[in-house]
CSV table of C-alpha atoms in Angstrom, one decimal:
chain,number,residue,atom,x,y,z
A,28,UNK,CA,3.5,3.5,-1.3
A,29,UNK,CA,5.1,4.5,2.0
A,30,UNK,CA,8.6,3.7,2.8
A,31,UNK,CA,10.0,3.1,6.3
A,32,UNK,CA,13.2,4.6,7.7
A,33,UNK,CA,15.2,2.3,10.1
A,34,UNK,CA,14.9,4.0,13.4
A,35,UNK,CA,14.3,2.9,17.0
A,36,UNK,CA,10.7,3.7,18.0
A,37,UNK,CA,7.9,2.3,20.1
A,38,UNK,CA,4.2,2.7,19.3
A,39,UNK,CA,1.4,2.5,21.8
A,40,UNK,CA,-1.9,2.3,19.8
A,41,UNK,CA,-4.7,3.9,21.7
A,42,UNK,CA,-8.1,5.1,20.4
A,43,UNK,CA,-9.9,7.8,22.4
A,44,UNK,CA,-13.6,7.6,21.9
A,45,UNK,CA,-14.6,11.2,22.2
A,46,UNK,CA,-14.5,13.1,18.9
A,47,UNK,CA,-13.7,16.8,18.8
A,48,UNK,CA,-15.4,18.2,15.6
A,49,UNK,CA,-13.9,16.1,12.7
A,50,UNK,CA,-10.9,15.0,14.6
A,51,UNK,CA,-9.9,12.3,17.1
A,52,UNK,CA,-6.8,11.0,18.7
A,53,UNK,CA,-5.8,7.7,17.1
A,54,UNK,CA,-2.2,7.1,18.1
A,55,UNK,CA,0.3,7.8,20.8
A,56,UNK,CA,3.8,7.2,19.5
A,57,UNK,CA,7.1,7.4,21.3
A,58,UNK,CA,10.2,8.0,19.3
A,59,UNK,CA,13.7,7.6,20.6
A,60,UNK,CA,15.7,10.8,20.4
A,61,UNK,CA,19.2,10.4,21.9
A,62,UNK,CA,17.9,7.8,24.2
A,63,UNK,CA,14.9,9.8,25.4
A,64,UNK,CA,11.3,9.1,24.5
A,65,UNK,CA,9.0,12.0,23.5
A,66,UNK,CA,5.3,11.4,23.0
A,67,UNK,CA,3.8,12.2,19.6
A,68,UNK,CA,0.1,12.4,19.2
A,69,UNK,CA,-1.4,12.1,15.8
A,70,UNK,CA,-4.9,13.2,15.0
A,71,UNK,CA,-6.8,12.2,11.9
A,72,UNK,CA,-8.6,14.9,9.8
A,73,UNK,CA,-10.7,14.8,6.7
A,74,UNK,CA,-9.2,17.3,4.4
A,75,UNK,CA,-10.9,20.5,3.4
A,76,UNK,CA,-10.1,22.8,0.5
A,77,UNK,CA,-7.7,24.9,2.5
A,78,UNK,CA,-5.7,21.7,3.4
A,79,UNK,CA,-5.0,20.8,-0.3
A,80,UNK,CA,-1.6,22.4,-0.6
A,81,UNK,CA,-0.2,21.0,2.6
A,82,UNK,CA,-1.5,17.5,1.7
A,83,UNK,CA,-0.1,17.8,-1.8
A,84,UNK,CA,3.3,18.8,-0.5
A,85,UNK,CA,3.5,15.7,1.7
A,86,UNK,CA,2.4,13.4,-1.1
A,87,UNK,CA,5.0,15.0,-3.4
A,88,UNK,CA,7.7,14.2,-0.9
A,89,UNK,CA,6.5,10.7,-0.4
A,90,UNK,CA,6.3,9.9,-4.1
A,91,UNK,CA,9.3,11.9,-5.4
A,92,UNK,CA,11.1,8.7,-6.4
A,93,UNK,CA,8.2,6.3,-6.7
A,94,UNK,CA,8.5,3.9,-9.7
A,95,UNK,CA,5.2,5.0,-11.1
A,96,UNK,CA,6.1,8.6,-11.0
A,97,UNK,CA,9.5,7.9,-12.5
A,98,UNK,CA,7.6,6.2,-15.3
A,99,UNK,CA,5.8,9.4,-16.0
A,100,UNK,CA,8.7,11.8,-15.4
A,101,UNK,CA,12.0,10.0,-15.9
A,102,UNK,CA,14.0,13.2,-15.2
A,103,UNK,CA,14.3,13.8,-11.5
A,104,UNK,CA,14.3,17.6,-11.6
A,105,UNK,CA,11.2,17.7,-13.8
A,106,UNK,CA,9.4,15.2,-11.6
A,107,UNK,CA,10.2,16.9,-8.3
A,108,UNK,CA,9.1,20.3,-9.7
A,109,UNK,CA,5.8,18.9,-11.1
A,110,UNK,CA,4.6,16.7,-8.3
A,111,UNK,CA,3.2,19.3,-5.9
A,112,UNK,CA,0.9,20.9,-8.5
A,113,UNK,CA,0.1,17.5,-9.9
A,114,UNK,CA,-1.1,16.2,-6.6
A,115,UNK,CA,-2.9,19.5,-5.7
A,116,UNK,CA,-4.9,19.3,-8.9
A,117,UNK,CA,-5.7,15.6,-8.4
A,118,UNK,CA,-6.8,16.1,-4.8
A,119,UNK,CA,-8.9,19.2,-5.6
A,120,UNK,CA,-10.8,17.7,-8.6
A,121,UNK,CA,-10.9,13.9,-8.1
A,122,UNK,CA,-10.8,13.1,-4.4
A,123,UNK,CA,-11.7,15.9,-2.1
A,124,UNK,CA,-15.5,16.0,-2.7
A,125,UNK,CA,-15.8,12.3,-1.8
A,126,UNK,CA,-14.3,12.8,1.7
A,127,UNK,CA,-11.5,10.4,1.0
A,128,UNK,CA,-8.6,12.7,1.5
A,129,UNK,CA,-7.5,12.3,5.1
A,130,UNK,CA,-4.3,13.3,6.9
A,131,UNK,CA,-2.6,12.7,10.2
A,132,UNK,CA,-1.5,15.8,12.0
A,133,UNK,CA,0.7,16.4,15.0
A,134,UNK,CA,-0.4,18.6,18.0
A,135,UNK,CA,1.6,21.4,16.4
A,136,UNK,CA,-0.5,21.2,13.3
A,137,UNK,CA,2.1,19.6,11.1
A,138,UNK,CA,0.8,17.2,8.4
A,139,UNK,CA,2.7,14.0,8.9
A,140,UNK,CA,0.9,11.6,6.5
A,141,UNK,CA,-1.8,11.7,3.9
A,142,UNK,CA,-4.1,9.0,2.5
A,143,UNK,CA,-6.3,9.3,-0.5
A,144,UNK,CA,-9.3,6.9,-0.7
A,145,UNK,CA,-12.0,6.7,-3.3
A,146,UNK,CA,-15.3,5.1,-2.3
A,147,UNK,CA,-17.2,2.5,-4.3
A,148,UNK,CA,-18.0,3.7,-7.8
A,149,UNK,CA,-15.9,6.9,-7.3
A,150,UNK,CA,-12.5,5.6,-8.4
A,151,UNK,CA,-13.2,6.5,-12.1
A,152,UNK,CA,-14.3,10.1,-12.4
A,153,UNK,CA,-16.9,11.3,-14.9
A,154,UNK,CA,-15.7,13.0,-18.0
A,155,UNK,CA,-16.9,16.5,-16.8
A,156,UNK,CA,-14.6,16.2,-13.8
A,157,UNK,CA,-11.6,15.2,-15.9
A,158,UNK,CA,-12.2,18.2,-18.2
A,159,UNK,CA,-12.3,20.6,-15.3
A,160,UNK,CA,-9.0,19.1,-14.0
A,161,UNK,CA,-7.4,19.1,-17.4
A,162,UNK,CA,-5.7,22.5,-17.4
A,163,UNK,CA,-4.0,21.9,-14.1
A,164,UNK,CA,-2.9,18.4,-15.1
A,165,UNK,CA,-1.5,19.5,-18.4
A,166,UNK,CA,0.3,22.3,-16.7
A,167,UNK,CA,2.0,19.8,-14.4
A,168,UNK,CA,2.6,17.1,-17.0
A,169,UNK,CA,3.5,19.2,-20.0
A,170,UNK,CA,5.4,16.9,-22.5
A,171,UNK,CA,4.7,13.9,-20.3
A,172,UNK,CA,0.9,14.1,-20.7
A,173,UNK,CA,0.8,11.3,-23.3
A,174,UNK,CA,2.8,8.9,-21.1
A,175,UNK,CA,0.6,9.8,-18.1
A,176,UNK,CA,-2.5,8.9,-20.1
A,177,UNK,CA,-0.9,5.7,-21.2
A,178,UNK,CA,-0.1,4.7,-17.6
A,179,UNK,CA,-3.6,5.7,-16.5
A,180,UNK,CA,-5.1,3.4,-19.1
A,181,UNK,CA,-3.0,0.5,-17.8
A,182,UNK,CA,-4.0,1.1,-14.2
A,183,UNK,CA,-7.7,1.3,-15.2
A,184,UNK,CA,-7.5,-1.9,-17.3
A,185,UNK,CA,-6.4,-3.8,-14.2
A,186,UNK,CA,-8.8,-2.2,-11.7
A,187,UNK,CA,-11.4,-4.6,-10.3
A,188,UNK,CA,-15.1,-4.1,-10.9
A,189,UNK,CA,-16.3,-5.5,-7.5
A,190,UNK,CA,-17.4,-2.8,-5.0
A,191,UNK,CA,-14.5,-1.6,-2.9
A,192,UNK,CA,-12.7,1.4,-1.3
A,193,UNK,CA,-9.7,2.3,-3.4
A,194,UNK,CA,-6.5,3.4,-1.7
A,195,UNK,CA,-5.1,5.7,-4.5
A,196,UNK,CA,-2.2,7.2,-2.5
A,197,UNK,CA,-0.7,7.0,1.0
A,198,UNK,CA,2.5,8.6,2.0
A,199,UNK,CA,4.4,10.2,4.9
A,200,UNK,CA,6.3,13.5,5.2
A,201,UNK,CA,10.1,12.8,5.2
A,202,UNK,CA,10.4,13.7,8.9
A,203,UNK,CA,7.6,11.3,9.9
A,204,UNK,CA,8.4,8.2,8.0
A,205,UNK,CA,8.4,5.0,10.0
A,206,UNK,CA,6.7,6.6,13.0
A,207,UNK,CA,3.2,5.1,12.5
A,208,UNK,CA,1.2,8.0,11.0
A,209,UNK,CA,0.5,6.3,7.7
A,210,UNK,CA,-0.2,3.1,9.4
A,211,UNK,CA,-2.9,4.7,11.5
A,212,UNK,CA,-4.5,6.3,8.4
A,213,UNK,CA,-4.7,2.9,6.7
A,214,UNK,CA,-5.9,1.0,9.7
A,215,UNK,CA,-8.6,3.5,10.6
A,216,UNK,CA,-10.1,3.4,7.1
A,217,UNK,CA,-9.9,-0.4,6.9
A,218,UNK,CA,-11.8,-0.6,10.2
A,219,UNK,CA,-14.6,1.4,8.5
A,220,UNK,CA,-14.5,-1.0,5.5
A,221,UNK,CA,-14.9,-3.9,7.8
A,222,UNK,CA,-17.8,-2.3,9.6
A,223,UNK,CA,-19.6,-1.8,6.2
A,224,UNK,CA,-18.5,-5.2,4.8
A,225,UNK,CA,-16.6,-3.6,2.0
A,226,UNK,CA,-13.3,-4.7,0.4
A,227,UNK,CA,-10.3,-2.5,-0.2
A,228,UNK,CA,-8.0,-2.3,-3.2
A,229,UNK,CA,-4.6,-0.7,-4.0
A,230,UNK,CA,-1.8,-0.8,-6.5
A,231,UNK,CA,1.6,-1.3,-4.9
A,232,UNK,CA,4.0,0.6,-7.1
A,233,UNK,CA,7.1,-0.6,-5.3
A,234,UNK,CA,7.7,-4.3,-4.9
A,235,UNK,CA,9.6,-3.7,-1.6
A,236,UNK,CA,6.3,-2.5,0.0
A,237,UNK,CA,4.2,-5.6,-0.8
A,238,UNK,CA,5.0,-7.0,2.7
A,239,UNK,CA,4.0,-3.7,4.3
A,240,UNK,CA,0.5,-3.9,2.9
A,241,UNK,CA,0.2,-7.6,3.6
A,242,UNK,CA,0.4,-6.7,7.3
A,243,UNK,CA,-3.0,-5.0,6.9
A,244,UNK,CA,-4.5,-8.1,5.2
A,245,UNK,CA,-4.0,-7.2,1.6
A,246,UNK,CA,-2.9,-10.0,-0.8
A,247,UNK,CA,-1.5,-9.8,-4.3
A,248,UNK,CA,-4.2,-10.5,-6.8
A,249,UNK,CA,-2.3,-9.6,-10.0
A,250,UNK,CA,1.1,-8.4,-11.2
A,251,UNK,CA,1.7,-6.2,-14.3
A,252,UNK,CA,4.3,-3.8,-15.7
A,253,UNK,CA,4.5,-0.2,-16.8
A,254,UNK,CA,6.1,0.8,-20.2
A,255,UNK,CA,9.4,1.5,-18.4
A,256,UNK,CA,9.5,-2.0,-17.0
A,257,UNK,CA,8.5,-1.1,-13.4
A,258,UNK,CA,6.6,-4.0,-11.8
A,259,UNK,CA,3.3,-3.2,-10.1
A,260,UNK,CA,1.1,-5.4,-7.9
A,261,UNK,CA,-2.7,-5.2,-7.6
A,262,UNK,CA,-3.6,-6.0,-3.9
A,263,UNK,CA,-7.0,-6.9,-2.6
A,264,UNK,CA,-8.3,-7.1,0.9
A,265,UNK,CA,-11.7,-8.7,1.7
A,266,UNK,CA,-13.6,-7.4,4.7
A,267,UNK,CA,-13.2,-9.0,8.0
């Protein structure tokens, strides 16, 4: 779940119709730097195999102290060390082929935010896919593998069965938090959901971020807890 830094900024949302290959301009942000406003243009890309490491690094930054990740790796050093390879393995095996890994990039090519979406019927991978991912996952999880499996089972038990797009992860690079990149990634995909009359679902892992997602039309449908006592919220958004 993304967090927001308290900074002074203004956002001028503007969609430019012309697509250039797989990219398009979705947002023009102005951020205050010593009283001066400098434009920042974010472009949205669908990730390819050579983007995995950059996207995994951003997600590792965004989730380094997330309550769910703390539940898997209580020790900070172990968690921070494991997350880049954990996310890289997850993106490569579970999400990339479905086209749901998307990222916002600056004009300079810096990945500012990443969202991971699974389409209808794709949120639970087949056994063969899990087996291919297993070596990488075990290498990242090590002694925490059993706990990760336990938490995965809890999440799956609360996952809705109705057709939907599942927002598995969304997060911003530290330097870009609060500047609108993650917001554009979420809003852009939700617009597609609405066009296709499909709902969206996510699990908010930090209670402080429930109001953030409510701004996009998500509502809390259920609350449940992890073994370490962290409170999670299932959130559902019907198409508009």
